[in-house]
PDB file of C-alpha atoms and ligand atoms in Angstrom:
ATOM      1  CA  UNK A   1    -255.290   0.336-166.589  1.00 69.00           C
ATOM      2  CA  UNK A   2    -252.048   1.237-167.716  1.00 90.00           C
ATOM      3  CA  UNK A   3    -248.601   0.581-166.169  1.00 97.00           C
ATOM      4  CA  UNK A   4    -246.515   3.336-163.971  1.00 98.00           C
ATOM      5  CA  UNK A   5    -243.080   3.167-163.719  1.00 98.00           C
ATOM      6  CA  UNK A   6    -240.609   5.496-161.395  1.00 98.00           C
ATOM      7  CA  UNK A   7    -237.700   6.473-162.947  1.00 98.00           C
ATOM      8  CA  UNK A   8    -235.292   9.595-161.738  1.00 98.00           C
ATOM      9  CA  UNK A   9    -238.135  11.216-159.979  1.00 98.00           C
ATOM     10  CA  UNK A  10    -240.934  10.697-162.236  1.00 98.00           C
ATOM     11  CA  UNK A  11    -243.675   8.833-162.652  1.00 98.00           C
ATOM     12  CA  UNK A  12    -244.096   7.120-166.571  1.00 98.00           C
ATOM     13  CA  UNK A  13    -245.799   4.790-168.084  1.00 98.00           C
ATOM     14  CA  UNK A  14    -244.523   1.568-168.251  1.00 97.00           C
ATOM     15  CA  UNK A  15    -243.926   1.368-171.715  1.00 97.00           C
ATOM     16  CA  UNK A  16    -242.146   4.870-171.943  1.00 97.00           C
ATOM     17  CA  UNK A  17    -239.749   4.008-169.044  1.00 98.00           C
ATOM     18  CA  UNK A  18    -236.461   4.154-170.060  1.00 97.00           C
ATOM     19  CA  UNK A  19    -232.534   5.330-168.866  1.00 97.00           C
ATOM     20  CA  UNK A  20    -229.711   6.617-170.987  1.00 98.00           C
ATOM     21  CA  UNK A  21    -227.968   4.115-173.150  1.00 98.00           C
ATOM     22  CA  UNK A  22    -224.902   5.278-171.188  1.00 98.00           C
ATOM     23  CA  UNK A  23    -226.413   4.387-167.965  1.00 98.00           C
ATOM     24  CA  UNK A  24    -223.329   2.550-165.828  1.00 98.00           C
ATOM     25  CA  UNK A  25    -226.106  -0.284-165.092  1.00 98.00           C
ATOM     26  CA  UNK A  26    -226.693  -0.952-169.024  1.00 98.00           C
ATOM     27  CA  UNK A  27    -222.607  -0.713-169.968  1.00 98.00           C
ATOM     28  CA  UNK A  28    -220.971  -2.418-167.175  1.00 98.00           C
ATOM     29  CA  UNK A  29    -224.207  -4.310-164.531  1.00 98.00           C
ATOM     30  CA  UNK A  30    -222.632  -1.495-162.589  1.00 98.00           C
ATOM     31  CA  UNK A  31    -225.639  -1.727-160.155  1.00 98.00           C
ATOM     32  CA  UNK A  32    -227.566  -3.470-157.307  1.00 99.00           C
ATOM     33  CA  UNK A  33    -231.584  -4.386-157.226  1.00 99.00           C
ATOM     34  CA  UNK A  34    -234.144  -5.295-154.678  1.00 98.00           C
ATOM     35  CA  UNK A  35    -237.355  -7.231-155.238  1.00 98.00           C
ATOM     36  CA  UNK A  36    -240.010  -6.975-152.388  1.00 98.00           C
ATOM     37  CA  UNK A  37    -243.032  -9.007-151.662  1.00 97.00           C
ATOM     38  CA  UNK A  38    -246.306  -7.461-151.635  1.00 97.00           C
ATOM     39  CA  UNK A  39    -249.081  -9.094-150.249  1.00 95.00           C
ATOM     40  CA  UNK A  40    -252.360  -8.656-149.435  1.00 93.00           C
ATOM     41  CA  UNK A  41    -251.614  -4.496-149.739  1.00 92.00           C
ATOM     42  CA  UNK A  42    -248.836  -4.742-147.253  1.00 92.00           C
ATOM     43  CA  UNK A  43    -244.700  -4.970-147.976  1.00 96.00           C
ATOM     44  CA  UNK A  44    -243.404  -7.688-146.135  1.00 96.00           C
ATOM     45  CA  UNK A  45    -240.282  -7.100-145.174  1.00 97.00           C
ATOM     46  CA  UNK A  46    -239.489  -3.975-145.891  1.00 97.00           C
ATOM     47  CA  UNK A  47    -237.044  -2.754-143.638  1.00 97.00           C
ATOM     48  CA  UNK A  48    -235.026  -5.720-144.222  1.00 98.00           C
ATOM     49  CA  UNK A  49    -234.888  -5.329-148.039  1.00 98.00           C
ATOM     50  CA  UNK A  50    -234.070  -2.032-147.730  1.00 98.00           C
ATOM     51  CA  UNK A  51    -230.914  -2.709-145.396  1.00 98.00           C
ATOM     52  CA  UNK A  52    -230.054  -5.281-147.886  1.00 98.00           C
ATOM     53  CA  UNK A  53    -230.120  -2.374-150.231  1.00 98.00           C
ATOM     54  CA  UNK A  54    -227.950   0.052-148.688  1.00 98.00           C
ATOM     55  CA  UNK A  55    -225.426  -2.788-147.670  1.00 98.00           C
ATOM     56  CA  UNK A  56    -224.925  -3.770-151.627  1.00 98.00           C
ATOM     57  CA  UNK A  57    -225.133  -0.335-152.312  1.00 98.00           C
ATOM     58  CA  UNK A  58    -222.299   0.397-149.631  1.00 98.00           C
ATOM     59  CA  UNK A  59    -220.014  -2.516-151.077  1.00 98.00           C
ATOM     60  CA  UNK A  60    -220.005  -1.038-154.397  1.00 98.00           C
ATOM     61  CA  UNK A  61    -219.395   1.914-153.480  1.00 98.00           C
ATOM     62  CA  UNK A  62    -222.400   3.712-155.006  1.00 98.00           C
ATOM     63  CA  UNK A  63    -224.176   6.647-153.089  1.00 98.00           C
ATOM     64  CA  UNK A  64    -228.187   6.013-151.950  1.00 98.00           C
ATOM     65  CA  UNK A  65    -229.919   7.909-154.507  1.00 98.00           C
ATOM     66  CA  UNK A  66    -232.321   9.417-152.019  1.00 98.00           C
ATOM     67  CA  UNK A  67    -232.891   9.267-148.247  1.00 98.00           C
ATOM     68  CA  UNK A  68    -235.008   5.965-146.447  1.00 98.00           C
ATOM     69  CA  UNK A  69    -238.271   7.800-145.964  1.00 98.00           C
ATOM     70  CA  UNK A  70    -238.208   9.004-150.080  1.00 98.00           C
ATOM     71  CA  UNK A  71    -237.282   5.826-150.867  1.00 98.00           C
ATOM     72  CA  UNK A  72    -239.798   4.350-148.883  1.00 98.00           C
ATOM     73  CA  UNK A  73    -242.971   7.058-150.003  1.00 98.00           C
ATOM     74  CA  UNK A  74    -242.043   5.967-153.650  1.00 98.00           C
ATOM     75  CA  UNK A  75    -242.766   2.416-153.351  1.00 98.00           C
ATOM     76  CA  UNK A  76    -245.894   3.274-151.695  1.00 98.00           C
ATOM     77  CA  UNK A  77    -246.827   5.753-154.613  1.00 98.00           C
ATOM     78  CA  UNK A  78    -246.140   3.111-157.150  1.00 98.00           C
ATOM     79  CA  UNK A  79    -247.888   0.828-155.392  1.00 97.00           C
ATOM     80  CA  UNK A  80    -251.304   3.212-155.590  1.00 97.00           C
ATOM     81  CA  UNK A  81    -250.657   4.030-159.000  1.00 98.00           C
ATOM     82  CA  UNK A  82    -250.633   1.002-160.249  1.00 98.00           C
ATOM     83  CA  UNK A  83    -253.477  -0.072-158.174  1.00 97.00           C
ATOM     84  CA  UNK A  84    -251.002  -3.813-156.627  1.00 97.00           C
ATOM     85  CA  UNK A  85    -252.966  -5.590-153.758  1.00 94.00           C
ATOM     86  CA  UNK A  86    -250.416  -8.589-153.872  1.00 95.00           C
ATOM     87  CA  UNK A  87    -247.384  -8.192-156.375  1.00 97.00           C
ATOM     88  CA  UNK A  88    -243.968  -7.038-156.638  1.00 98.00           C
ATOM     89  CA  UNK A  89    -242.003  -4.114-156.431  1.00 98.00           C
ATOM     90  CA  UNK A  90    -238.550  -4.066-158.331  1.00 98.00           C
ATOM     91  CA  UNK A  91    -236.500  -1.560-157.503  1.00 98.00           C
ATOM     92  CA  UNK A  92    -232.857  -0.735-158.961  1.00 98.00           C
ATOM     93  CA  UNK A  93    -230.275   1.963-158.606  1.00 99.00           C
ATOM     94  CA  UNK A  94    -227.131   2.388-160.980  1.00 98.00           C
ATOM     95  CA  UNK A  95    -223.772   4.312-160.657  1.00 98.00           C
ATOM     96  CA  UNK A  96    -225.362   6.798-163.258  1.00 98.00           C
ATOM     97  CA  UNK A  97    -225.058   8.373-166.457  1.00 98.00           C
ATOM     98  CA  UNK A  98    -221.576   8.420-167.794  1.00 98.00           C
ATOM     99  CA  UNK A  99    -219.152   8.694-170.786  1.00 97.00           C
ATOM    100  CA  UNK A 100    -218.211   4.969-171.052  1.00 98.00           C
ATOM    101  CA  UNK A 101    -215.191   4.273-168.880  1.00 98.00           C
ATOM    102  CA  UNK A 102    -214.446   1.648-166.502  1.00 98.00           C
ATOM    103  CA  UNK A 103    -213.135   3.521-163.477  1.00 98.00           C
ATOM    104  CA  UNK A 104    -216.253   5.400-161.101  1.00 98.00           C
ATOM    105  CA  UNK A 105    -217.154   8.571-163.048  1.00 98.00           C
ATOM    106  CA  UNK A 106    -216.461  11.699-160.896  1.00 95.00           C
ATOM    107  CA  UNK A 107    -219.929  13.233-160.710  1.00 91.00           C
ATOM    108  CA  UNK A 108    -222.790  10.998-162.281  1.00 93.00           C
ATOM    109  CA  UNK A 109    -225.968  10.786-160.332  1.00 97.00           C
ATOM    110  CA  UNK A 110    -226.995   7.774-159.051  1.00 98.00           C
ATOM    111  CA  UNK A 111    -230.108   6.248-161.214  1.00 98.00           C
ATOM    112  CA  UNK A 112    -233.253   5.120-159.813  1.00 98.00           C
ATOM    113  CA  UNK A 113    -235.594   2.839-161.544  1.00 98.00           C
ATOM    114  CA  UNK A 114    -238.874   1.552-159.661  1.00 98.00           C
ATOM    115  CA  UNK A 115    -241.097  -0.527-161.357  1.00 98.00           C
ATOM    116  CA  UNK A 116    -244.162  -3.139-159.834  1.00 98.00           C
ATOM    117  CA  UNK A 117    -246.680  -5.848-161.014  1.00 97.00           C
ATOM    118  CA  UNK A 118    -249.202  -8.083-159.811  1.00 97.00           C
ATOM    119  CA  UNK A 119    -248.862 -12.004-159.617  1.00 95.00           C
ATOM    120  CA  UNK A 120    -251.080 -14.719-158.503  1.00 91.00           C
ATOM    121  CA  UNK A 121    -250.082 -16.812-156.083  1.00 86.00           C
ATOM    122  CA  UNK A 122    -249.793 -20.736-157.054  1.00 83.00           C
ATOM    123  CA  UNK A 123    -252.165 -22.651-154.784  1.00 83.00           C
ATOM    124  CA  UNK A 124    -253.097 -26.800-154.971  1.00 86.00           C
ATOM    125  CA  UNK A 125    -251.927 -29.165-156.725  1.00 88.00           C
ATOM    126  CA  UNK A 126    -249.034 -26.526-158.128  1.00 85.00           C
ATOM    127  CA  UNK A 127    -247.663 -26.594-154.735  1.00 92.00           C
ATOM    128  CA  UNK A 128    -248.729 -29.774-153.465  1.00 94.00           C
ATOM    129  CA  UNK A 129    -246.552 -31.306-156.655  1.00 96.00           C
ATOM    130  CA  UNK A 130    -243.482 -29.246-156.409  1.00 97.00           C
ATOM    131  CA  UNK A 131    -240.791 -28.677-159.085  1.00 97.00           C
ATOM    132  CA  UNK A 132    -237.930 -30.023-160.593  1.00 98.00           C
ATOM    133  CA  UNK A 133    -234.458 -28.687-160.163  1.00 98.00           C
ATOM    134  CA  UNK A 134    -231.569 -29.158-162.200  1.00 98.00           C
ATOM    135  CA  UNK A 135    -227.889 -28.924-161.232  1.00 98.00           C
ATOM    136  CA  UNK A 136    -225.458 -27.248-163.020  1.00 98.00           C
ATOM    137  CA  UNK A 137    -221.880 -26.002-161.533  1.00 98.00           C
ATOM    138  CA  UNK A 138    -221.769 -22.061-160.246  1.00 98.00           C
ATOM    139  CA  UNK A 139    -219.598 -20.243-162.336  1.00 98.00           C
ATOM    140  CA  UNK A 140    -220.517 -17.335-160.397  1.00 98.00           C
ATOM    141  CA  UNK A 141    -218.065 -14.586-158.853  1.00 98.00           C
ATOM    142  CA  UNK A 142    -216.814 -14.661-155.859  1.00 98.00           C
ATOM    143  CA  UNK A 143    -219.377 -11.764-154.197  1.00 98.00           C
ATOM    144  CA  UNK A 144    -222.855 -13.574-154.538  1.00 98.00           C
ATOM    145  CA  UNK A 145    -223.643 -11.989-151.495  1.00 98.00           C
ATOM    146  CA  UNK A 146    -224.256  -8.823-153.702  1.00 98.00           C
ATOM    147  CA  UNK A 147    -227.340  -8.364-155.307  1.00 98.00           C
ATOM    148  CA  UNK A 148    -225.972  -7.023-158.283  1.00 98.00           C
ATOM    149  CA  UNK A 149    -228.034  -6.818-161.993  1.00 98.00           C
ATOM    150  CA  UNK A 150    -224.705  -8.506-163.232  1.00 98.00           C
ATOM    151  CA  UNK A 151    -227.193 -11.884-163.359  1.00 98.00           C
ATOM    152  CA  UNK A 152    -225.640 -13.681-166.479  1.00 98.00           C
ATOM    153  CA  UNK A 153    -224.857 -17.073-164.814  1.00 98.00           C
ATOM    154  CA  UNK A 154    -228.517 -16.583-163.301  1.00 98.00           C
ATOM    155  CA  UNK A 155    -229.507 -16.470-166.721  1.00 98.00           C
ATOM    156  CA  UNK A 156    -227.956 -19.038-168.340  1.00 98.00           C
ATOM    157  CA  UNK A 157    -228.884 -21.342-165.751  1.00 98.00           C
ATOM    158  CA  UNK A 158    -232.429 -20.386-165.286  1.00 98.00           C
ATOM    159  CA  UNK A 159    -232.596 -20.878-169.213  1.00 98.00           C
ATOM    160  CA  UNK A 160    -230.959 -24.184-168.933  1.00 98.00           C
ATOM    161  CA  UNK A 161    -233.278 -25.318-166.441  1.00 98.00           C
ATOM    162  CA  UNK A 162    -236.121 -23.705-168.650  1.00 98.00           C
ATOM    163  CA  UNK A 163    -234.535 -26.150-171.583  1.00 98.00           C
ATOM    164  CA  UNK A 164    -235.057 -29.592-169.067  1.00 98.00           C
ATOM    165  CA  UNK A 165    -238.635 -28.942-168.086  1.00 98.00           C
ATOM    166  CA  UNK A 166    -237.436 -27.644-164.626  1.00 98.00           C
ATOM    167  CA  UNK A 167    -238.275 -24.589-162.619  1.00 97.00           C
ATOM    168  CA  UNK A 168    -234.886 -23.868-161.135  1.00 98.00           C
ATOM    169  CA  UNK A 169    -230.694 -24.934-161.270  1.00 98.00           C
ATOM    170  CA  UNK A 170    -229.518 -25.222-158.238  1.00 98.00           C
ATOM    171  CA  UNK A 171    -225.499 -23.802-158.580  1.00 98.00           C
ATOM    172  CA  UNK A 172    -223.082 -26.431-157.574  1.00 98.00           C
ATOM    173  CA  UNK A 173    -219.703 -24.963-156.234  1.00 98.00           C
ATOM    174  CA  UNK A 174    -216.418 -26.834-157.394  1.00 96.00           C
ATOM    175  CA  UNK A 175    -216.344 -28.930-154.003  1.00 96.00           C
ATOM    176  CA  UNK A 176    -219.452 -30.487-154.924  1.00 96.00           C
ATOM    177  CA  UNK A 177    -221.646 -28.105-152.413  1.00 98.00           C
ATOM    178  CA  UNK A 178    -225.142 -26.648-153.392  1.00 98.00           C
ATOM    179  CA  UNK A 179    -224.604 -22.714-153.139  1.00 98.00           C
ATOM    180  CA  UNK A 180    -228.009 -21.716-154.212  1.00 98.00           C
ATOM    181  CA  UNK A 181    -230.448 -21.470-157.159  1.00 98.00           C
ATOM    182  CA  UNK A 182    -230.064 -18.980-159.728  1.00 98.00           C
ATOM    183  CA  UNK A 183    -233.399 -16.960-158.323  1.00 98.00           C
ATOM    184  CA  UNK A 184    -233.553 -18.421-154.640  1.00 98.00           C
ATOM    185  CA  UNK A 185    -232.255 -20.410-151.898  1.00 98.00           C
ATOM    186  CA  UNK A 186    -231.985 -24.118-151.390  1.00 98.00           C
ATOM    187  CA  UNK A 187    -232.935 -25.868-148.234  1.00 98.00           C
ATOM    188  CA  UNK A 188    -233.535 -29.163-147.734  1.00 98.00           C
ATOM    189  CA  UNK A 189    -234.779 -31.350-145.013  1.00 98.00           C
ATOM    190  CA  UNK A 190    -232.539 -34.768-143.999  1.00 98.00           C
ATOM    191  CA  UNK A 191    -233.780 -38.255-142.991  1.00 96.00           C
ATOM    192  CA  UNK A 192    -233.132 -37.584-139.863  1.00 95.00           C
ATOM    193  CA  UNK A 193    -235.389 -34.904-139.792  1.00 96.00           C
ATOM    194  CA  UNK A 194    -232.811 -31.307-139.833  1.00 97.00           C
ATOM    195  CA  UNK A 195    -233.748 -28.560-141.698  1.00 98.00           C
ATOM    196  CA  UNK A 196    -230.390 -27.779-143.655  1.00 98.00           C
ATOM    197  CA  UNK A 197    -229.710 -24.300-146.329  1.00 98.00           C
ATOM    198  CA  UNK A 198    -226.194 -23.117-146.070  1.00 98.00           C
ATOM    199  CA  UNK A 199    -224.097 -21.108-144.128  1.00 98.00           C
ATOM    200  CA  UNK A 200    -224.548 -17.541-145.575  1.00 98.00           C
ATOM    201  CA  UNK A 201    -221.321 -16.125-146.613  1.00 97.00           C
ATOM    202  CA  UNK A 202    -219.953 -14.656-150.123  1.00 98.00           C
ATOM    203  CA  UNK A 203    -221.125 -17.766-151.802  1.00 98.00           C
ATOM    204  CA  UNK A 204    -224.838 -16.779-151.628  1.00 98.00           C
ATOM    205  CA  UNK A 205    -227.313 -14.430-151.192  1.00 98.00           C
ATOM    206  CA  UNK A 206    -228.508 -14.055-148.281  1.00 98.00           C
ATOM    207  CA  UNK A 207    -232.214 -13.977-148.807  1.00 98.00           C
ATOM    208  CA  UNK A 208    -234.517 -12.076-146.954  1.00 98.00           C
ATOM    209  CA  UNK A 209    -237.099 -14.798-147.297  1.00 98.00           C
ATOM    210  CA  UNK A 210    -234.134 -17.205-145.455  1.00 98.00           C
ATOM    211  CA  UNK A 211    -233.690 -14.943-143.016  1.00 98.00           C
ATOM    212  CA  UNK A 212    -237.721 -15.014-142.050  1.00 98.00           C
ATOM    213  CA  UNK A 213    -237.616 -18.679-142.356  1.00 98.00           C
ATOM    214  CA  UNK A 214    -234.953 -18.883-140.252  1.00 98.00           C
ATOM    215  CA  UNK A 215    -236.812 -17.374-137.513  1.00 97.00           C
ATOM    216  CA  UNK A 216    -239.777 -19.207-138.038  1.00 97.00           C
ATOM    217  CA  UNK A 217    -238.352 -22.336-138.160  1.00 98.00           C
ATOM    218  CA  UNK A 218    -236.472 -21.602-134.858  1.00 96.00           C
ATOM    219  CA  UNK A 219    -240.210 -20.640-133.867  1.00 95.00           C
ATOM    220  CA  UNK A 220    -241.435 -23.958-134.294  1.00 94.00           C
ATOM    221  CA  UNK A 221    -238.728 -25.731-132.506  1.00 94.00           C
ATOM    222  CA  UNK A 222    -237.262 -27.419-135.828  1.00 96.00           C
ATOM    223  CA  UNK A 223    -233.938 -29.015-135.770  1.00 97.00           C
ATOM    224  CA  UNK A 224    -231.851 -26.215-138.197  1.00 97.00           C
ATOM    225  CA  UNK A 225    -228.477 -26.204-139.114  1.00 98.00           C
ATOM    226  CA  UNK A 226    -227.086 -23.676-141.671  1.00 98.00           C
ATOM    227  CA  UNK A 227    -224.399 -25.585-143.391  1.00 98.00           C
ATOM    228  CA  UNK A 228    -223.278 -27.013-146.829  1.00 98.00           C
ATOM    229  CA  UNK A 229    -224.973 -29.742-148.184  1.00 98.00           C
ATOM    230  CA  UNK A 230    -223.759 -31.757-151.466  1.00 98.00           C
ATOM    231  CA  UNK A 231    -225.960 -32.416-154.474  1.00 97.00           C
ATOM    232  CA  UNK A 232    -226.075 -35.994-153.764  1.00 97.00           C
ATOM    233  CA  UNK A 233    -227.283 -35.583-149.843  1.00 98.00           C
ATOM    234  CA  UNK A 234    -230.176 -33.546-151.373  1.00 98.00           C
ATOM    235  CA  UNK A 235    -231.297 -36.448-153.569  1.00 98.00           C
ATOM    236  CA  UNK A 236    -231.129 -38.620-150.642  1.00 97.00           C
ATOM    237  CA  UNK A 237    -233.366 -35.845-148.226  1.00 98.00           C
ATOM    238  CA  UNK A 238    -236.671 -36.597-147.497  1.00 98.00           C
ATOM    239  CA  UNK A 239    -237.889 -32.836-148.475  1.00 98.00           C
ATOM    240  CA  UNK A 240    -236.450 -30.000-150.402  1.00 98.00           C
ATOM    241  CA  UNK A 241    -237.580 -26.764-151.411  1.00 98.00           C
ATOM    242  CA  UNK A 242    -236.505 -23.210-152.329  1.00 98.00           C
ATOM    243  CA  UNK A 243    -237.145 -19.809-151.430  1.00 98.00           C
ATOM    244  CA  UNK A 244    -238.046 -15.859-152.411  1.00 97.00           C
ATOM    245  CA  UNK A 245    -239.423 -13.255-152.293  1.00 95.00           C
ATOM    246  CA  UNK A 246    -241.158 -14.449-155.164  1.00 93.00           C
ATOM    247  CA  UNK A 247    -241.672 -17.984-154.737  1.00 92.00           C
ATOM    248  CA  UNK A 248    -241.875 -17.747-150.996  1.00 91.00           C
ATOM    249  CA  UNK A 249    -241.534 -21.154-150.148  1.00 96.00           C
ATOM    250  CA  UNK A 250    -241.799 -23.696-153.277  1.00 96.00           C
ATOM    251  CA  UNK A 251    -241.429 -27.376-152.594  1.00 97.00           C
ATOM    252  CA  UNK A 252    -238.988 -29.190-155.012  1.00 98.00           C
ATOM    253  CA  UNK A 253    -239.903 -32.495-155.445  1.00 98.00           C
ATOM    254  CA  UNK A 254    -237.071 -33.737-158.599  1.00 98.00           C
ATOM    255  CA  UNK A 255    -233.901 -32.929-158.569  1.00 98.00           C
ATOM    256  CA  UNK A 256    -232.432 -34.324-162.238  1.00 98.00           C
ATOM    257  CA  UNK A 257    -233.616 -37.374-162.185  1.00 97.00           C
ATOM    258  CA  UNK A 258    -234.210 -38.331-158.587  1.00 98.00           C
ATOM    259  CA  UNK A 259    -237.645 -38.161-157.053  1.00 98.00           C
ATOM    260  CA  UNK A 260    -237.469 -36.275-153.335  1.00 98.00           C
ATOM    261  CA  UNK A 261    -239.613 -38.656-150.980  1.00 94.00           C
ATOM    262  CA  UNK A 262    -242.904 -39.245-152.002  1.00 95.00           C
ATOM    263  CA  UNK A 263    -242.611 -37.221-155.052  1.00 97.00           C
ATOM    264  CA  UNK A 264    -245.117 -34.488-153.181  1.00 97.00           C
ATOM    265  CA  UNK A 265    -244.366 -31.490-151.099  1.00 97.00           C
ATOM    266  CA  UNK A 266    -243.168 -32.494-147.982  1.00 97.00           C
ATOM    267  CA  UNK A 267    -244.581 -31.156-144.244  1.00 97.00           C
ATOM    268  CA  UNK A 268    -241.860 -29.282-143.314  1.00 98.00           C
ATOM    269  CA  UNK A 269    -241.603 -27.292-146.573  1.00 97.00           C
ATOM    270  CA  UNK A 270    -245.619 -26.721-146.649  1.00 97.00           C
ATOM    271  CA  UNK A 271    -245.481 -25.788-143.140  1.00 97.00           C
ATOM    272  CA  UNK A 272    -243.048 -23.329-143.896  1.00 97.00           C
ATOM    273  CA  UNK A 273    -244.761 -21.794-146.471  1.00 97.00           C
ATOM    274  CA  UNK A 274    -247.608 -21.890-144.202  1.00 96.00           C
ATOM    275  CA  UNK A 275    -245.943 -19.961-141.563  1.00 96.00           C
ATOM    276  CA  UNK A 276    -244.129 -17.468-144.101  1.00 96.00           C
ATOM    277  CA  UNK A 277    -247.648 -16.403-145.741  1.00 94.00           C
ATOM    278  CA  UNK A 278    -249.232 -16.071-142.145  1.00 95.00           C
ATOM    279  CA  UNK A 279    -246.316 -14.321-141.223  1.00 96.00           C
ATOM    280  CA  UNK A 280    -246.353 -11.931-144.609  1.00 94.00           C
ATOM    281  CA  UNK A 281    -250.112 -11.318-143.425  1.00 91.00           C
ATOM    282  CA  UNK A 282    -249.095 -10.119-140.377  1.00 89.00           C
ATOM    283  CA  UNK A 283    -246.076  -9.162-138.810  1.00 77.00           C
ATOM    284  CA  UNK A 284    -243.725  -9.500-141.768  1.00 69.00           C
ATOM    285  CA  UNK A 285    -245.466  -5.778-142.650  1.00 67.00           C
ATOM    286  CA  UNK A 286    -242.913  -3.195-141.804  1.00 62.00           C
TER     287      UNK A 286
HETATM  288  N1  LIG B 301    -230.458 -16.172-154.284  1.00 83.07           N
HETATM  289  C1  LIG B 301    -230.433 -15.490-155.428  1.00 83.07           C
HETATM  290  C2  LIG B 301    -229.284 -15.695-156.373  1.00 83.07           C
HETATM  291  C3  LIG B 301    -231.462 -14.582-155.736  1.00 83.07           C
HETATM  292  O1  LIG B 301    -231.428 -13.888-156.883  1.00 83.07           O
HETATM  293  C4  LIG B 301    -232.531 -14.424-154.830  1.00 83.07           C
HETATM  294  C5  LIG B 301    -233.628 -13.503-155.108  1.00 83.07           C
HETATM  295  O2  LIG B 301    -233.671 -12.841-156.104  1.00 83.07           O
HETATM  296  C6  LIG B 301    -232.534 -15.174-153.656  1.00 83.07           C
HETATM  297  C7  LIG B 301    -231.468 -16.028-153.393  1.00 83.07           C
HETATM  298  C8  LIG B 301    -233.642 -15.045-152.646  1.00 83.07           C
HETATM  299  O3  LIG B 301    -233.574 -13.804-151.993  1.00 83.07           O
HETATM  300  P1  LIG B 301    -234.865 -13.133-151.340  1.00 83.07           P
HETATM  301  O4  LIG B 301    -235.422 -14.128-150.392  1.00 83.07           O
HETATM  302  O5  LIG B 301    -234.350 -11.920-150.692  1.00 83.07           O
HETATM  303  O6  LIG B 301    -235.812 -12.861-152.477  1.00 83.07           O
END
């Protein structure tokens, strides 16, 4: 079965899917994304990714390109054409088609490109041994909080990663403070037994995956605090892990050259991703 892609009110195939080469997201990254979970048949989290949507959409300064419940019939559509039980939709929308210049073009219409795919979930001894992290310093803006398609520094730092065996680079800020990975958030849990991911601000994303954990973590009565945390604390923790939409909850068990505990995923992380894949089962569908 072929691919379907949605782009500017149309359904393509994959392989035909394509924007102008003057599209503001292609010239300048003068655009936001979304990625959303689908499991099982069912979004999870929706509503939330959405929100996240019109909020990076807002601080740019770029108009929706259609209302919430278009938006929202779209994914499903995609979703049944390309036949995804548990996959992802990506979803991105431009300033538009433009004569290149940097200032906002007067008229262009917002673009809208929708595309999905199926993955596999990693189960067993993939999860069980966790992955290695790298750190490398964030030379990020300062409006991470934006999920913009200007990823460079994502890039460069996933590839590095890539380059040491690792899975991830978790971006050290200039005062020696984890900010995130290039593709998730960190979190890690102390001796002492507090579940630690920082304080979300302009220095980070703030993932819609956190923001579930978050609540499930408060669920199970663990001790949380949302605050910085250097590079070297996490090397001393007795867990670590990251999280996604895509890699839900994904124990690290390295980070350089420092083994995290027992060198295996750690309860609180598994129990986490536990509680997020119950939770994506059931009332995480919106
Ligand atoms: N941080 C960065 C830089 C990301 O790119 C992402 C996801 O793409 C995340 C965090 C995690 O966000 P979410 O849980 O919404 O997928």
């Amino acid at each position: 079965m072929s691919r379907i892609a949605y782009v500017n009110g149309r359904y393509v195939p994959h392989a035909d899917a394509a924007v102008h080469v003057e599209d503001r997201g292609y010239q300048f990254a003068d655009g936001v994304y979304e990625v959303v979970l689908v499991y099982n048949g069912r979004m999870v989290d929706e509503i939330p990714h959405l929100d996240r949507l019109d909020r990076s959409l807002g601080e740019l300064r770029i108009p929706s390109p259609m209302s919430r419940p278009a938006l929202r019939s779209v994914m499903r559509e995609l979703l049944r054409r390309n036949r995804i039980h548990t996959g992802l939709i990506y979803m991105q929308v431009t300033r538009g088609v433009a004569r290149r210049d940097h200032p906002f073009p007067k008229n262009a219409q917002p673009s809208l490109v929708m595309t999905a795919k199926r993955i596999a979930l990693p189960t067993g001894a993939a999860v069980e041994n966790g992955v290695r992290v790298i750190s490398i310093p964030d030379i990020r803006w300062e409006r991470c909080d934006i999920k913009t398609v200007a990823l460079l520094p994502n890039v460069l730092g996933k590839q590095q990663a890539k380059e040491a065996g690792a899975y991830e680079a978790w971006q050290v800020d200039r005062d020696g403070y984890v900010t995130e990975g290039t593709s998730t958030n960190a979190w890690i849990v102390t001796k002492d037994g507090e579940l630690v991911t920082r304080n979300a601000n302009q220095a980070i994303l703030n993932g819609i995956t956190r923001l579930t954990l978050l609540k499930l973590a408060e669920r199970e009565n663990l001790r949380l605090v949302e605050r910085g945390f250097t590079i070297e604390e996490a090397k001393r923790a007795r867990e670590a892990f990251i999280s996604s939409a895509t890699s839900f909850v994904t124990p690290v068990t390295q980070i350089d050259d420092a083994v995290i505990g027992n060198g295996k995923a750690g309860s609180v992380g598994l129990g986490l991703r536990r509680a997020y894949l119950d939770y994506a089962e059931g009332e995480g569908r919106t």
